[in-house]
Amino acid sequence: MESMIHKIHQQLVDKEFSCTQLVQEKLDQLKSNTHNSVNSLLEDSALALAKKVDAKIENGEEIGLLEGIPFGIKDVYLLQGTYTTASSDMLKKYKSPYTATSIQKLLDAGAIPIVKENCDAFGHGSSSENTIFGAVKNAVNPELVAGGSSGGSAVNVAKNWTVFSIGGDTGGSVRQPAGYNNIYGLKPTYGRISRYGLMAYASSTDCVSPFAQNLEDLRIVLNIMSGHDIQDQTTIDSETIEADVFDTKGVKDFTVGYYRNFVESDAIDPKIKVDFMAVLEQLKAKGIKVKELDFFDGETLVATYYTIAMAETASNLSRLDGTNYGSRIYDENLKESYAITRSEMFSEESKRRIVGGNQVLSQGHSDAIYLKALELRDEIIEHFAHDFKEVDVVLSPVTPNNPPKIGNSLKDPHAMYLSDAYTVGFSLGEVPTLTIPKGTATGIQITAAKSNEATIFKFANFLKESI
């Protein structure tokens, strides 16, 4: 199984280059990049950590698999002593007082963070254009969006400026940019990785999610970050995914499902539909059973997701009033100071989501809108429980369309929301989902039942080798 992590580890052990040389090379690439993928470089701390790895190697000490491996962090994760801006004016001068659990686990394994990465402010967007650092440019075609909200993280991995990066997936914010930039992006089962130290967007769907150029690197990073955390009561215990998961023996006995209404939607690009259906035909030709399934329509999924997500982000961001966190604009009294601070410091998209969230939570609307969305979410979870009794995995397009040109999404927020039609349902259902750069121009999603990441990895490797 190909792996950048294994390859670099061996090169470090064999002294083909030093860890300091490796980290400096990546930093130089990030400094000169023109894709707006960088919010801040962690140069001093990264080089200091690299020197420690070099010293261990020189002394003949054994180093761990992740020791000395440079990685990137979406700028919504706390890393003690670094700026954590969430790509926003509100927090552009905020320094982290502690480190997120997921990032700390990587640090404990010896990985070296080298960059805080550009993203939609507070995760509010599907294009990585809603940011004070400038729109992130697609790694394949810089005239197009990188996808969002974790666009900077995706681009850095796609351009090989980081070996892997940690994004955050709330409604598709890792899977969609992975598809747009032709790399792998995994949204794990909700609760598999602690959210402690991740700035909350929608707490009930936020997932710590890695990007990589291959499946083995995803497996390694996922195993390191997984596990119960006393700081996050939603975390669950999970089994280690062993390297033999990539043995494709038995895959031909799988039953593969797909959602009919996804491919029959008027919103899907004809080429993406043709390419996706061709993948299903290839599977049938290999003797794999393919089963057509019914699901909620895309507009219902998007409406349900955004109702819940906006309500939760309105609540989560109420703490950002300039008093305890972030920047503050003073006015004639405390109330006006709150008002002008939030009005000036939040982006238009963030304000749209906060206002929408407060609206659906307000008296007279919560019963008809918010509680209805919660009921639909329960139905979605039950639907998945039923489907995964009949199929082993579900395949779906990642997006209904190709990435738009930079600027177009900002003109039409509704179209931007609808671009999430094929990702948000899996977020609401709390199930693990992986984007692989195969099949269609924006990849294919592979989904399995809760805590069945191993099944996804096995089938993903089969697809990688077969189509």
XYZ file of C-alpha atoms in Angstrom:
467
model
C 0.000 0.000 0.000
C 1.482 3.334 -1.102
C 2.105 5.821 1.671
C 3.857 9.179 1.846
C 4.227 8.740 5.600
C 5.975 5.374 5.299
C 8.189 6.636 2.473
C 9.327 9.790 4.304
C 9.813 7.860 7.541
C 12.196 5.460 5.812
C 14.026 8.303 4.070
C 14.563 10.002 7.436
C 15.809 6.779 9.018
C 18.156 6.193 6.052
C 19.386 9.804 6.329
C 18.547 10.609 2.709
C 17.748 14.052 4.066
C 17.324 15.580 7.490
C 14.017 16.410 9.092
C 15.117 20.049 9.174
C 15.679 19.983 5.404
C 12.273 18.366 4.861
C 10.407 20.883 7.015
C 12.272 23.857 5.529
C 11.440 22.673 2.006
C 7.737 22.475 2.838
C 7.814 25.887 4.547
C 9.487 27.453 1.516
C 6.833 25.975 -0.771
C 4.073 27.313 1.445
C 5.700 30.762 1.586
C 5.825 31.078 -2.191
C 2.405 29.605 -2.971
C -0.156 31.764 -4.787
C -3.261 29.725 -3.898
C -4.095 31.624 -0.668
C -3.973 28.366 1.273
C -1.921 29.754 4.182
C -3.111 31.853 7.120
C 0.077 31.607 9.172
C 3.282 29.583 9.080
C 4.563 27.881 12.218
C 8.178 28.206 11.121
C 10.045 28.624 14.406
C 8.250 25.878 16.302
C 8.339 23.502 13.309
C 12.091 23.872 12.812
C 12.712 23.459 16.550
C 10.763 20.182 16.517
C 12.593 19.053 13.374
C 15.971 19.561 15.076
C 14.866 17.292 17.920
C 13.978 14.551 15.432
C 17.352 14.953 13.713
C 19.115 14.680 17.069
C 17.325 11.400 17.849
C 18.314 9.953 14.486
C 21.939 11.043 14.914
C 22.020 9.399 18.338
C 20.784 6.131 16.868
C 17.429 6.348 18.612
C 14.343 4.837 17.022
C 11.734 7.295 15.760
C 8.014 6.668 15.485
C 6.222 6.422 12.168
C 4.798 9.955 12.406
C 7.868 11.580 13.959
C 9.081 14.411 11.756
C 6.133 14.247 9.332
C 4.983 17.813 8.405
C 1.239 18.436 8.461
C -1.237 21.287 8.209
C -4.095 22.407 10.440
C -7.283 24.147 9.361
C -7.360 27.482 11.177
C -10.256 26.507 13.434
C -8.200 24.198 15.677
C -6.527 25.496 18.796
C -2.767 25.010 18.970
C -1.358 26.585 22.088
C 0.499 29.822 21.478
C -0.489 30.147 17.809
C -2.964 32.473 16.154
C -6.271 30.713 15.575
C -8.266 33.139 13.459
C -11.060 31.012 11.956
C -10.243 33.176 8.894
C -12.302 35.950 10.476
C -11.915 39.576 11.472
C -13.449 38.711 14.826
C -10.547 36.432 15.823
C -7.708 37.672 13.629
C -5.551 38.443 16.699
C -6.723 35.540 18.901
C -4.023 33.238 20.314
C -4.841 29.726 21.436
C -4.552 29.132 25.201
C -4.452 25.333 24.799
C -4.242 22.614 22.139
C -7.096 20.604 20.649
C -7.149 16.937 21.676
C -6.902 15.670 18.084
C -3.900 17.880 17.357
C -2.245 16.996 20.666
C -2.440 13.299 19.792
C -0.601 13.999 16.545
C 2.005 16.058 18.411
C 2.450 13.221 20.908
C 3.100 10.887 17.965
C 5.827 13.254 16.750
C 4.118 14.850 13.745
C 5.152 18.460 13.094
C 2.524 21.165 12.422
C 3.882 23.675 9.924
C 0.882 25.786 8.854
C -2.526 27.065 9.921
C -4.678 26.808 6.806
C -7.174 29.118 5.109
C -10.874 28.269 5.219
C -14.333 29.809 5.135
C -14.723 31.932 8.257
C -15.992 29.725 11.110
C -16.635 27.016 8.501
C -19.429 29.093 6.945
C -19.221 28.292 3.261
C -18.693 25.656 0.595
C -16.016 27.432 -1.441
C -13.357 28.897 0.916
C -14.129 32.377 -0.376
C -15.658 33.727 2.854
C -12.274 34.501 4.394
C -10.268 37.605 5.281
C -7.180 36.023 3.706
C -8.580 35.877 0.169
C -10.318 33.090 -1.718
C -8.447 29.794 -1.785
C -7.636 28.791 -5.368
C -8.215 25.280 -6.644
C -5.075 23.120 -6.830
C -5.942 21.882 -10.333
C -7.307 25.091 -11.872
C -6.660 28.312 -9.902
C -9.596 30.046 -11.605
C -11.958 27.730 -9.733
C -12.853 27.556 -6.048
C -11.027 25.068 -3.854
C -14.243 23.995 -2.154
C -15.060 24.538 1.444
C -14.945 25.138 4.123
C -11.586 23.319 4.416
C -10.236 24.499 1.063
C -6.774 25.558 2.207
C -6.141 22.184 3.828
C -7.184 20.341 0.667
C -5.011 22.475 -1.601
C -1.916 22.061 0.582
C -2.241 18.278 0.450
C -3.005 18.260 -3.281
C 0.082 20.386 -4.006
C 2.210 18.212 -1.668
C 3.005 21.164 0.597
C 1.839 19.113 3.579
C 1.972 15.342 3.861
C -1.508 15.387 5.375
C -3.802 18.056 6.764
C -6.552 18.145 9.358
C -9.761 19.761 8.162
C -13.191 19.862 9.712
C -16.285 18.333 8.119
C -19.684 19.602 9.290
C -21.833 19.097 6.198
C -19.245 18.118 3.597
C -16.418 20.553 4.302
C -13.697 17.933 3.809
C -15.340 15.587 1.333
C -16.318 18.318 -1.139
C -12.904 20.069 -1.323
C -11.244 16.639 -1.503
C -13.361 15.977 -4.584
C -12.631 19.393 -6.070
C -8.850 18.917 -5.644
C -8.562 15.204 -6.521
C -7.404 13.850 -3.161
C -8.796 11.670 -0.369
C -10.907 13.160 2.431
C -12.551 11.204 5.256
C -15.426 12.222 7.511
C -15.331 9.643 10.326
C -18.229 8.430 12.408
C -19.500 11.272 14.589
C -17.758 11.009 17.950
C -14.834 8.855 16.810
C -12.444 11.808 17.219
C -12.691 14.386 19.999
C -13.973 17.842 19.041
C -12.340 19.435 22.089
C -10.358 22.420 20.826
C -12.182 22.619 17.496
C -14.101 25.885 17.184
C -17.731 24.820 17.064
C -19.839 25.477 13.980
C -22.651 22.918 14.342
C -21.774 20.817 17.359
C -23.984 17.873 16.448
C -22.322 17.298 13.057
C -18.780 18.717 13.425
C -16.169 16.027 12.727
C -12.373 16.200 12.879
C -11.439 14.946 9.411
C -8.125 14.249 7.637
C -6.974 14.844 4.053
C -4.240 12.758 2.404
C -3.008 11.655 -0.997
C -3.604 7.982 -0.271
C -5.648 5.603 1.854
C -2.831 4.302 4.047
C -1.942 7.777 5.296
C -5.596 8.374 6.148
C -5.678 5.112 8.088
C -2.558 6.006 10.076
C -3.768 9.485 10.982
C -7.298 8.305 11.806
C -5.982 5.676 14.223
C -3.795 8.220 16.031
C -6.607 10.746 16.534
C -9.424 8.328 17.429
C -10.640 7.460 20.888
C -12.635 8.528 23.924
C -11.821 11.907 25.478
C -13.077 13.035 28.883
C -13.187 16.585 27.500
C -15.799 15.601 24.891
C -18.753 13.581 26.124
C -19.851 12.757 22.571
C -16.690 10.716 21.913
C -16.876 6.955 21.517
C -14.383 4.126 21.835
C -13.293 2.728 18.499
C -11.241 -0.199 17.286
C -7.876 0.292 15.608
C -8.037 -0.229 11.852
C -5.235 -2.650 10.995
C -3.116 -2.515 7.832
C -4.626 -5.755 6.511
C -7.911 -3.878 5.988
C -6.772 -3.193 2.424
C -6.951 -6.870 1.516
C -9.791 -6.856 -0.988
C -10.625 -10.520 -0.516
C -14.348 -10.852 0.029
C -15.271 -7.522 -1.551
C -16.971 -9.260 -4.458
C -19.499 -10.573 -1.950
C -20.454 -7.015 -1.016
C -23.784 -5.481 -1.910
C -23.369 -1.884 -3.054
C -26.229 0.569 -2.748
C -26.845 3.896 -4.460
C -29.591 6.474 -4.055
C -31.798 6.723 -7.101
C -32.969 10.268 -6.421
C -29.368 11.526 -6.334
C -28.758 10.471 -9.941
C -32.274 11.276 -11.162
C -32.121 14.825 -9.810
C -32.414 17.676 -12.303
C -29.552 19.370 -10.451
C -26.851 16.839 -11.341
C -24.407 17.604 -14.143
C -25.060 15.108 -16.990
C -21.383 14.134 -17.234
C -21.133 13.424 -13.497
C -24.268 11.274 -13.760
C -22.953 9.329 -16.755
C -19.577 8.752 -15.120
C -21.133 7.656 -11.828
C -23.500 5.211 -13.502
C -20.550 3.844 -15.486
C -18.813 2.993 -12.202
C -21.875 1.037 -11.088
C -21.860 -0.861 -14.390
C -18.180 -1.729 -13.905
C -19.003 -3.141 -10.481
C -21.825 -5.228 -11.905
C -19.451 -6.550 -14.569
C -17.147 -7.742 -11.780
C -20.001 -9.700 -10.221
C -20.789 -7.266 -7.414
C -24.459 -6.852 -6.574
C -25.693 -3.264 -6.979
C -28.937 -2.259 -5.299
C -31.013 0.833 -6.016
C -32.211 2.616 -2.868
C -34.591 5.449 -2.075
C -33.590 8.424 0.041
C -34.720 11.913 0.957
C -34.528 14.420 -1.888
C -31.607 16.827 -1.966
C -33.599 19.956 -1.131
C -35.088 18.317 1.975
C -31.629 17.224 3.111
C -30.162 20.684 2.556
C -33.078 22.394 4.322
C -32.874 20.022 7.287
C -29.119 20.387 7.611
C -29.027 24.171 7.339
C -31.912 24.597 9.778
C -30.009 22.627 12.426
C -26.575 24.002 11.516
C -27.712 27.623 11.556
C -29.471 27.158 14.887
C -26.376 25.624 16.433
C -23.967 28.200 15.015
C -26.191 31.057 16.260
C -25.896 29.535 19.722
C -22.190 28.721 19.486
C -21.179 32.141 18.178
C -23.214 34.076 20.740
C -20.103 33.992 22.942
C -18.214 36.123 20.405
C -19.292 39.614 21.416
C -15.909 41.252 21.907
C -16.016 40.915 25.687
C -14.185 37.666 26.383
C -12.955 36.607 22.950
C -11.712 38.393 19.890
C -11.693 41.976 18.719
C -13.939 44.724 20.066
C -15.277 47.990 18.662
C -16.261 50.456 21.380
C -19.423 52.535 21.076
C -21.466 54.785 23.354
C -22.644 51.952 25.620
C -22.219 48.214 26.154
C -25.233 47.209 24.067
C -24.126 49.297 21.094
C -20.572 47.952 21.467
C -21.910 44.412 21.197
C -23.994 45.329 18.162
C -21.311 47.114 16.177
C -18.641 44.541 17.046
C -20.728 41.658 15.733
C -21.984 43.659 12.760
C -18.509 44.689 11.625
C -16.476 41.627 12.602
C -18.623 38.813 11.211
C -18.668 38.139 7.464
C -21.874 38.493 5.474
C -22.199 34.707 5.304
C -21.687 34.300 9.056
C -24.293 36.975 9.755
C -26.691 35.277 7.368
C -26.332 32.011 9.286
C -26.568 33.619 12.724
C -29.720 35.527 11.769
C -31.215 32.418 10.179
C -30.394 30.364 13.257
C -31.958 32.833 15.636
C -35.015 32.962 13.405
C -35.640 29.198 13.445
C -35.118 29.121 17.216
C -37.439 32.022 17.907
C -40.870 31.732 19.492
C -43.467 30.983 16.858
C -40.951 29.350 14.522
C -39.086 26.752 16.552
C -41.961 24.241 16.620
C -42.713 24.522 12.922
C -39.116 24.669 11.660
C -36.412 23.648 14.139
C -38.264 20.787 15.844
C -39.430 19.539 12.447
C -35.797 19.450 11.300
C -34.890 17.394 14.376
C -37.688 14.952 13.561
C -36.423 14.617 10.002
C -32.930 14.026 11.298
C -34.195 11.111 13.398
C -35.874 9.707 10.287
C -32.598 10.009 8.353
C -30.697 8.106 11.055
C -33.356 5.372 11.058
C -33.217 5.267 7.255
C -29.485 4.556 7.330
C -29.944 1.859 9.962
C -32.392 0.131 7.616
C -30.287 0.608 4.457
C -27.126 -0.812 5.996
C -28.961 -4.011 6.820
C -29.430 -4.463 3.070
C -26.124 -3.151 1.682
C -22.505 -3.059 2.836
C -21.670 0.358 1.398
C -23.464 3.180 -0.363
C -21.833 4.936 -3.309
C -22.780 8.455 -4.336
C -21.416 11.413 -6.258
C -19.651 13.908 -3.999
C -21.212 16.949 -5.649
C -23.930 17.477 -8.242
C -21.707 19.840 -10.243
C -18.103 20.734 -10.993
C -16.375 23.473 -8.954
C -17.572 26.969 -9.925
C -15.361 29.885 -10.832
C -14.170 32.062 -7.981
C -16.775 34.750 -7.312
C -19.825 32.903 -8.606
C -20.732 31.278 -5.264
C -20.713 34.628 -3.491
C -23.354 35.894 -5.906
C -25.725 32.998 -5.225
C -25.682 31.648 -1.637
C -28.666 29.379 -2.350
C -26.740 27.609 -5.120
C -23.799 27.252 -2.743
C -26.037 25.561 -0.157
C -27.430 23.183 -2.800
C -23.883 22.138 -3.740
C -23.941 20.236 -0.416
C -26.972 18.152 -1.422
C -24.993 14.881 -1.638
C -22.921 15.335 1.533
C -25.182 16.753 4.260
C -27.398 13.661 4.587
C -24.443 11.545 5.710
C -23.487 14.235 8.233
C -26.996 14.236 9.701
C -26.887 10.434 9.866
C -23.554 10.467 11.776
C -22.126 7.810 9.428
C -18.531 7.620 8.112
C -18.001 8.761 4.541
C -14.911 8.917 2.335
C -14.234 10.859 -0.850
C -11.918 9.096 -3.291
C -10.567 10.811 -6.454
C -12.079 8.242 -8.796
C -15.054 7.788 -11.089
C -16.283 11.353 -11.648
C -14.617 14.740 -12.034
C -15.241 15.439 -8.336
C -14.774 11.897 -7.069
C -17.041 9.349 -5.432
C -18.266 9.037 -1.841
C -18.185 5.701 -0.067
C -20.392 5.432 3.022
C -20.897 2.631 5.536
C -22.770 2.120 8.799
C -21.604 3.838 11.985
C -18.101 2.815 13.129
C -17.541 0.819 9.930
C -14.596 2.841 8.627
C -12.751 -0.439 8.026
C -15.392 -1.477 5.485
C -14.973 1.858 3.708
C -11.186 1.483 3.521
C -11.475 -2.049 2.155
C -13.943 -1.079 -0.555
C -12.066 2.139 -1.377
C -8.914 0.150 -2.079
C -10.910 -2.187 -4.284
C -12.286 0.765 -6.257
C -8.842 2.338 -6.526
C -7.494 -0.834 -8.096
C -10.547 -1.618 -10.221
C -11.782 1.564 -11.946
